[in-house]
PDB file of N, CA and C in Angstrom:
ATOM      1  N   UNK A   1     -28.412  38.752 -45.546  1.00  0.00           N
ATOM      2  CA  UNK A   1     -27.686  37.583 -46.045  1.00  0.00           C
ATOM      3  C   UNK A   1     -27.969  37.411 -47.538  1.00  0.00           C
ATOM      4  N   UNK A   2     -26.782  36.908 -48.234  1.00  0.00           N
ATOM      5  CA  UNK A   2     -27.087  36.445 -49.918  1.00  0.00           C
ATOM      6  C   UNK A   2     -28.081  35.578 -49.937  1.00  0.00           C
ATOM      7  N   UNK A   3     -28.611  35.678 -50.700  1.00  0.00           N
ATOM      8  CA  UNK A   3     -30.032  34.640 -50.801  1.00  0.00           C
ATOM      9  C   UNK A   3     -29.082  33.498 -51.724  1.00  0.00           C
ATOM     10  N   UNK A   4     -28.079  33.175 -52.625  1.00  0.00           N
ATOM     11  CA  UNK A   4     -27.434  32.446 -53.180  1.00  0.00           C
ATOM     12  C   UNK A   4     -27.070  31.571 -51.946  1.00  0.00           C
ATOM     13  N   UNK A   5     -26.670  32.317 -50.742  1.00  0.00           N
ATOM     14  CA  UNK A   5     -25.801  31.684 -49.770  1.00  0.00           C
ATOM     15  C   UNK A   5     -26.709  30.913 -48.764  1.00  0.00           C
ATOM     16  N   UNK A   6     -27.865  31.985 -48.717  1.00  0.00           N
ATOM     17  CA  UNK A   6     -29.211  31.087 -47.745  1.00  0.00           C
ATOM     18  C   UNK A   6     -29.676  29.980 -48.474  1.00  0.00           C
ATOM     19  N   UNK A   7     -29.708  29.696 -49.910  1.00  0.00           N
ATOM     20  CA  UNK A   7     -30.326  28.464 -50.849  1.00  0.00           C
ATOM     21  C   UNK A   7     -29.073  27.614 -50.314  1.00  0.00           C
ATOM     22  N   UNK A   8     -28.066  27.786 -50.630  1.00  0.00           N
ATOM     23  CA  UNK A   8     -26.623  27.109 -50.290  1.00  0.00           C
ATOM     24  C   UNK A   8     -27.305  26.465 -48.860  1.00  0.00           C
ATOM     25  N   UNK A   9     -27.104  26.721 -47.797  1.00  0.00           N
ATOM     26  CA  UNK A   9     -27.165  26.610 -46.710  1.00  0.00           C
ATOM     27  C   UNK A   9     -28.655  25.830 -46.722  1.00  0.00           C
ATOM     28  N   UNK A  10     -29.801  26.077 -47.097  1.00  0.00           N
ATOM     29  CA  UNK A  10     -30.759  25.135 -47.142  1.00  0.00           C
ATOM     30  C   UNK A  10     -30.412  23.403 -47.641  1.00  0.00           C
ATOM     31  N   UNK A  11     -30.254  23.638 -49.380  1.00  0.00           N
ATOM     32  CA  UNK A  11     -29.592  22.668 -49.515  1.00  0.00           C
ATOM     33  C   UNK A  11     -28.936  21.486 -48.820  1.00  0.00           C
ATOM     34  N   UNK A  12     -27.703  22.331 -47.926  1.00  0.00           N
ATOM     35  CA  UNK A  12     -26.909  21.507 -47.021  1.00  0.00           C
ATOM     36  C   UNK A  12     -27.945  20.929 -45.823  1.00  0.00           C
ATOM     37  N   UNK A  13     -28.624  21.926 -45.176  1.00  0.00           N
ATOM     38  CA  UNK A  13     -29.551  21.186 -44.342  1.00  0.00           C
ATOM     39  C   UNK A  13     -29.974  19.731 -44.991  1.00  0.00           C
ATOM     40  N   UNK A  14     -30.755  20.201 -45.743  1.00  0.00           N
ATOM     41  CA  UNK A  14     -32.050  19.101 -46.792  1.00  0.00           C
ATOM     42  C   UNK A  14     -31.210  17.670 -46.984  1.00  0.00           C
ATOM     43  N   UNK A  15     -29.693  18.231 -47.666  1.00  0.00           N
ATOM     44  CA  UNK A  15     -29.013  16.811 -48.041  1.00  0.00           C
ATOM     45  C   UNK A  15     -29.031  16.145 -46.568  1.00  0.00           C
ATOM     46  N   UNK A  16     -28.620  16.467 -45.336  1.00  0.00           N
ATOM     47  CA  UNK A  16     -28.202  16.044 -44.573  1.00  0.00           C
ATOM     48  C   UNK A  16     -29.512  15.268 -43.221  1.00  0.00           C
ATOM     49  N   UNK A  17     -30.651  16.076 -43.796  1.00  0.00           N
ATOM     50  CA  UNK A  17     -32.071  15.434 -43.022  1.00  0.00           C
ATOM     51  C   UNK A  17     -31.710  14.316 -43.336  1.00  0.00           C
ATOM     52  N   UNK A  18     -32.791  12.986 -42.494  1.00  0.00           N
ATOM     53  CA  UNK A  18     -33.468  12.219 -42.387  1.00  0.00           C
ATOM     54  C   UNK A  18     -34.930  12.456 -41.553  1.00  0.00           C
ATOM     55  N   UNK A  19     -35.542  13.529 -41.641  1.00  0.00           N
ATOM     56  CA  UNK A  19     -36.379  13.401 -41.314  1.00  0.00           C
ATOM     57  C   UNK A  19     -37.388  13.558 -42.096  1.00  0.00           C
ATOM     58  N   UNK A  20     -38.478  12.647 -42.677  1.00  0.00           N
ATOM     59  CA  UNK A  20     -39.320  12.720 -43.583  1.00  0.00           C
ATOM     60  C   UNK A  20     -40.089  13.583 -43.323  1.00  0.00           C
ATOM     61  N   UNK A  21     -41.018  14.191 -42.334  1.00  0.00           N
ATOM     62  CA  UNK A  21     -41.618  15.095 -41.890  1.00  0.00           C
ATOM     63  C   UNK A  21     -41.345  16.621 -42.405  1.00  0.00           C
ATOM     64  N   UNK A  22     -39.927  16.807 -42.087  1.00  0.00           N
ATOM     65  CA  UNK A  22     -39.424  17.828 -42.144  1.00  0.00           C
ATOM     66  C   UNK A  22     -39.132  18.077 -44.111  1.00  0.00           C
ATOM     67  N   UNK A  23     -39.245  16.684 -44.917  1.00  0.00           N
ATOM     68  CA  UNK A  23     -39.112  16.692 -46.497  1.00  0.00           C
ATOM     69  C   UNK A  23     -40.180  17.291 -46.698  1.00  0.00           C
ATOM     70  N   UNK A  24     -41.291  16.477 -46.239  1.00  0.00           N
ATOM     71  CA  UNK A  24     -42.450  16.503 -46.786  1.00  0.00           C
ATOM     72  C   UNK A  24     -43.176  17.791 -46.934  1.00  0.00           C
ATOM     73  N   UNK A  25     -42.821  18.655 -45.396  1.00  0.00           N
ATOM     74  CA  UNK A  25     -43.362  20.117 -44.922  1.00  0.00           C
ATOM     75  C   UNK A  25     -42.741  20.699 -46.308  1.00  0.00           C
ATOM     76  N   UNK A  26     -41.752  20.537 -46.906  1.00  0.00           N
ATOM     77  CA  UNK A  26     -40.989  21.868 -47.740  1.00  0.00           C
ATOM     78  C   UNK A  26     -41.445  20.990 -48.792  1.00  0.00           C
ATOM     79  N   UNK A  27     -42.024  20.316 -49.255  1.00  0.00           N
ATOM     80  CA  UNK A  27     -42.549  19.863 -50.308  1.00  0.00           C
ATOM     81  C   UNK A  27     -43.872  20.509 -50.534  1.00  0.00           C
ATOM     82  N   UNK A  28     -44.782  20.476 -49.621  1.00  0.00           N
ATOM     83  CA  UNK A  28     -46.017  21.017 -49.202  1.00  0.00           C
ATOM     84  C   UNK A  28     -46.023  22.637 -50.020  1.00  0.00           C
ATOM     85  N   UNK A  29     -44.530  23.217 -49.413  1.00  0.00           N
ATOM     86  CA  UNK A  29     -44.592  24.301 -49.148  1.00  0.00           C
ATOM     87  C   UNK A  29     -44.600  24.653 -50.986  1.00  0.00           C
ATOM     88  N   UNK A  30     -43.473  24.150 -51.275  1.00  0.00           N
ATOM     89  CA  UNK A  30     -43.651  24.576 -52.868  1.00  0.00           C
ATOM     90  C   UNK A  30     -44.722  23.971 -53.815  1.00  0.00           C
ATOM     91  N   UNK A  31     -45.392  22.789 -53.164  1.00  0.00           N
ATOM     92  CA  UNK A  31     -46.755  22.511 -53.858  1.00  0.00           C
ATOM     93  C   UNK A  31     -47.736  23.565 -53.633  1.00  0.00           C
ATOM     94  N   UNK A  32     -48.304  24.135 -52.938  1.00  0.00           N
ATOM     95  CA  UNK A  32     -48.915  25.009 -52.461  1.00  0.00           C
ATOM     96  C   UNK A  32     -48.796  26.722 -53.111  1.00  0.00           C
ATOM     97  N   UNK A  33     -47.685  26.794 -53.635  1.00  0.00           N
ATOM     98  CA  UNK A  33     -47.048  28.019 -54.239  1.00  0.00           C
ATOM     99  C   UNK A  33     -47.488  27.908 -55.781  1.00  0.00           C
ATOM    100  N   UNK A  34     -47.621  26.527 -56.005  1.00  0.00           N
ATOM    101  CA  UNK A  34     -48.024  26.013 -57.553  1.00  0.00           C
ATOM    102  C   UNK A  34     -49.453  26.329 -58.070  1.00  0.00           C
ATOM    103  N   UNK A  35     -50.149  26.082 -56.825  1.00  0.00           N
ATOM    104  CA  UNK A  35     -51.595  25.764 -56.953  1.00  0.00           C
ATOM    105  C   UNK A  35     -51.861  27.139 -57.046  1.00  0.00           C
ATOM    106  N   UNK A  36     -52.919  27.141 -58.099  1.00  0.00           N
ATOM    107  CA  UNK A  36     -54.010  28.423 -58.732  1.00  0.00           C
ATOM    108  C   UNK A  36     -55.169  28.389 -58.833  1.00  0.00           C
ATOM    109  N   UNK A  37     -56.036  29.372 -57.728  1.00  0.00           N
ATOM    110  CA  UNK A  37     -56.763  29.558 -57.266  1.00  0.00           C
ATOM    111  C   UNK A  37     -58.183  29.347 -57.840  1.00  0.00           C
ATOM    112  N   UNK A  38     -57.667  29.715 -59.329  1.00  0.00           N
ATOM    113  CA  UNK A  38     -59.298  29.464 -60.681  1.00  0.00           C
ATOM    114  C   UNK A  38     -59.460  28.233 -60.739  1.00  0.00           C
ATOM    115  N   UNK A  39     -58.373  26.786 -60.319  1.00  0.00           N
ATOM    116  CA  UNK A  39     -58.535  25.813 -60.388  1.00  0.00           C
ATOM    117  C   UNK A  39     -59.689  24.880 -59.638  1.00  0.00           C
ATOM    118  N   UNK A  40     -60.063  25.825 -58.386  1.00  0.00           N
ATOM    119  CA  UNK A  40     -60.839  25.150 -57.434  1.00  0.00           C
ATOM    120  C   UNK A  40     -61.901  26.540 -57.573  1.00  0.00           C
ATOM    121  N   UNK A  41     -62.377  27.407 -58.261  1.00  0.00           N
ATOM    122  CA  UNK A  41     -63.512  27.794 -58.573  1.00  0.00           C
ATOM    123  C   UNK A  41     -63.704  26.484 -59.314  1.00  0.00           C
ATOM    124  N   UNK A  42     -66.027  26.548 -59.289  1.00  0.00           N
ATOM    125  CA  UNK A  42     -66.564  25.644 -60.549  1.00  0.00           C
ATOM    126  C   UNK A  42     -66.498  26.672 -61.310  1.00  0.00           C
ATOM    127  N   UNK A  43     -67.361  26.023 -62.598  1.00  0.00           N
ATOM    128  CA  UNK A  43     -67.581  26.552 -63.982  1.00  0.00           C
ATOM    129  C   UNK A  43     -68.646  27.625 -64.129  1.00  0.00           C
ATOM    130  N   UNK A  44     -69.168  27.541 -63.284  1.00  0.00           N
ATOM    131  CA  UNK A  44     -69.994  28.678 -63.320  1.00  0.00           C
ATOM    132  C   UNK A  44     -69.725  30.170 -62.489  1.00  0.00           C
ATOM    133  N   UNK A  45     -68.493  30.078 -61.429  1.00  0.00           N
ATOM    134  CA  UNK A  45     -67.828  31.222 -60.949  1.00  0.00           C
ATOM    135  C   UNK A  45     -67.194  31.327 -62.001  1.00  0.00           C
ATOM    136  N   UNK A  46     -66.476  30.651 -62.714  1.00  0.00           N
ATOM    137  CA  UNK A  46     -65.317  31.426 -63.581  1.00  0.00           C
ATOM    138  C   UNK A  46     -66.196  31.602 -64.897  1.00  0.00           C
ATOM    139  N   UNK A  47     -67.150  31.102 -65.238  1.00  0.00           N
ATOM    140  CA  UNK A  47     -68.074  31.870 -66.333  1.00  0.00           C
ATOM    141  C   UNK A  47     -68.450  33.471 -65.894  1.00  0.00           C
ATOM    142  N   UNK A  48     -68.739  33.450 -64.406  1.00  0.00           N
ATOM    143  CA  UNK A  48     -69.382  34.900 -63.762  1.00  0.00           C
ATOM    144  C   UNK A  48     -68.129  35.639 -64.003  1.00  0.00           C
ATOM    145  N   UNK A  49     -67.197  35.338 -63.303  1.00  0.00           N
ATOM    146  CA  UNK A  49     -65.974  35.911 -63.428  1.00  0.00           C
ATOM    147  C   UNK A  49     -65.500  36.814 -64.958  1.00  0.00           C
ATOM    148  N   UNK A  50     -65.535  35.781 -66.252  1.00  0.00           N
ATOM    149  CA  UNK A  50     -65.416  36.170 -67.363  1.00  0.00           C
ATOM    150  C   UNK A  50     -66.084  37.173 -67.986  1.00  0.00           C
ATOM    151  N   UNK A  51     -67.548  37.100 -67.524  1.00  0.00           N
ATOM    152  CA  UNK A  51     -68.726  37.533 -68.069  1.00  0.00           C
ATOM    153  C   UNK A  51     -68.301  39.087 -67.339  1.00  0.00           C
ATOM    154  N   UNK A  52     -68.084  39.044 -65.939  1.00  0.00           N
ATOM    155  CA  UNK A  52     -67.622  40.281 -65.503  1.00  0.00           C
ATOM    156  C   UNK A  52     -66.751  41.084 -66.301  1.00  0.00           C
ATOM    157  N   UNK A  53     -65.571  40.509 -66.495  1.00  0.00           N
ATOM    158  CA  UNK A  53     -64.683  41.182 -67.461  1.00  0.00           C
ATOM    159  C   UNK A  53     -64.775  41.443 -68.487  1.00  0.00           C
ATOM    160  N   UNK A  54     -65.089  40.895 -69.142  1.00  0.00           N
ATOM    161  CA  UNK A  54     -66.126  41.130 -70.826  1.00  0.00           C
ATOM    162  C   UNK A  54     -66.818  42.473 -70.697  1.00  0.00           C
ATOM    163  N   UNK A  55     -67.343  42.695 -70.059  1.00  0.00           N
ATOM    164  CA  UNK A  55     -68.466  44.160 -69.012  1.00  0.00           C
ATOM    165  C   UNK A  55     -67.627  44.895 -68.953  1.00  0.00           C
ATOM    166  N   UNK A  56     -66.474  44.514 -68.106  1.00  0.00           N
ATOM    167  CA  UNK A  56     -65.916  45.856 -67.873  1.00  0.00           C
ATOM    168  C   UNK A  56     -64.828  46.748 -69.015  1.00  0.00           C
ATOM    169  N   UNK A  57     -64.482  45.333 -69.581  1.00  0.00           N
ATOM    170  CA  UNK A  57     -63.787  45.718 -70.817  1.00  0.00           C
ATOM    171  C   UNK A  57     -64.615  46.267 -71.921  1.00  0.00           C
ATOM    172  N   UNK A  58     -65.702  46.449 -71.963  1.00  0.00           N
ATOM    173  CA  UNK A  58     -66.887  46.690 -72.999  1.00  0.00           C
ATOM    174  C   UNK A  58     -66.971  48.600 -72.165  1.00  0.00           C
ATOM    175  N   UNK A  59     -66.729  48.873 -71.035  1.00  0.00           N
ATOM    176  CA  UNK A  59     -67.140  50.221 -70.483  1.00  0.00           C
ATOM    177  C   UNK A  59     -68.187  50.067 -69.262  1.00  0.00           C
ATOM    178  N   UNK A  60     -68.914  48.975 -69.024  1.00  0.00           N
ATOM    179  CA  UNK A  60     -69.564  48.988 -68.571  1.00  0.00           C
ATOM    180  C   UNK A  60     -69.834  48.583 -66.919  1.00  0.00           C
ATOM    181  N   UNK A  61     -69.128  49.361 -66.092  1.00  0.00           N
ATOM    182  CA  UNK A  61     -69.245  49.344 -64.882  1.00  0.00           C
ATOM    183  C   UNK A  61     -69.410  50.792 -64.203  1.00  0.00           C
ATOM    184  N   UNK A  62     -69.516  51.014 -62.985  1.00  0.00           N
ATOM    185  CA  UNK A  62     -69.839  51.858 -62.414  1.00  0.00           C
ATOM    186  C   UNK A  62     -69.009  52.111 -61.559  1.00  0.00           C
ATOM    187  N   UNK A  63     -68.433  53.508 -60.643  1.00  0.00           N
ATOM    188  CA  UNK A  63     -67.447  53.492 -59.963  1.00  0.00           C
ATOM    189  C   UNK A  63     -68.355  52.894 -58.250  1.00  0.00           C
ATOM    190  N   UNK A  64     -66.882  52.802 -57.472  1.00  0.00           N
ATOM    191  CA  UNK A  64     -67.652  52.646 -56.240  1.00  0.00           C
ATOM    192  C   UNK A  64     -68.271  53.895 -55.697  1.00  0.00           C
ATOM    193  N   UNK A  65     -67.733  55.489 -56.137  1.00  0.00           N
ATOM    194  CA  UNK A  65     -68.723  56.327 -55.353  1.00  0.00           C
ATOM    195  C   UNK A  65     -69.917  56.256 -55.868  1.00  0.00           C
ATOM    196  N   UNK A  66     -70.139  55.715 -57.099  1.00  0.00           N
ATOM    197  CA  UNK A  66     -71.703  55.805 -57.654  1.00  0.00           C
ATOM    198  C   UNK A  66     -72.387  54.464 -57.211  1.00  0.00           C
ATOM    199  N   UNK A  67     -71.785  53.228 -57.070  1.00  0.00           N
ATOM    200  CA  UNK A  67     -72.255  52.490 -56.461  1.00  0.00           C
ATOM    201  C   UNK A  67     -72.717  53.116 -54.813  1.00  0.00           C
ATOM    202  N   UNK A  68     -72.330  53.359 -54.258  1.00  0.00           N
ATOM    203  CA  UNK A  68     -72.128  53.491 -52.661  1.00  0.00           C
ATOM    204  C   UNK A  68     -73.072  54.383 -52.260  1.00  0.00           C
ATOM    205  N   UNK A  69     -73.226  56.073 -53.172  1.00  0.00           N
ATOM    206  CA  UNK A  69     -74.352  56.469 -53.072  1.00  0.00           C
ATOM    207  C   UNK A  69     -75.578  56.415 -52.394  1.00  0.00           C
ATOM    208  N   UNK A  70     -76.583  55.530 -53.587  1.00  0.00           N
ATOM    209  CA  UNK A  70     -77.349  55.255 -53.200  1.00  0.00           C
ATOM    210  C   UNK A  70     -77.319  54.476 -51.686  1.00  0.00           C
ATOM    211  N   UNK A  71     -76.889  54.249 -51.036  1.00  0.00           N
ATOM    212  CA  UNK A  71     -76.767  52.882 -50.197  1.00  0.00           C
ATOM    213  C   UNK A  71     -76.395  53.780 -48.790  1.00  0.00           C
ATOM    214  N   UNK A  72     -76.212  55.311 -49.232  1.00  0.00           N
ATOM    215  CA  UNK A  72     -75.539  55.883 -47.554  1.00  0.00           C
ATOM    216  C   UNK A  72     -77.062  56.977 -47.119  1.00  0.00           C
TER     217      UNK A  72
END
C-alpha cells in the first residue's frame, strides 16, 4: 500500500475518533520516537562515554580478538 494513502487513511480514522485513549496511545507513540537515550544517562556515563571516544579517536583501543585472548 502507498504510505501517502495509509497516512490518508490514518488521518481519517484520527479525525473521526472520540476516543481519548486511543489519541493519547498515538501520542505516546510519537513522544517516545522523540526521546534520546543520552538524555536519561547521568553526567558521569556520558563523561565515560566521551572519555571513551576521545581514546578511541586518539588510536587507542584494542580489537576484540586481542581483548578475548587472554580470557579463553
Amino acid at each position: 500500500m502507498d504510505i501517502q494513502l495509509e497516512k490518508l487513511e490514518l488521518i481519517k480514522l484520527l479525525a473521526e475518533t472520540n476516543d481519548e485513549s486511543i489519541i493519547a496511545s498515538i501520542k505516546n507513540i510519537f513522544n517516545s520516537r522523540k526521546k534520546d537515550f543520552w538524555n536519561d544517562l547521568t553526567e558521569e556515563q556520558q563523561n565515560i562515554i566521551n572519555e571513551s571516544l576521545e581514546e578511541y579517536e586518539k588510536g587507542n583501543f584494542s580489537s576484540f580478538d586481542d581483548f578475548i585472548k587472554p580470557h579463553l
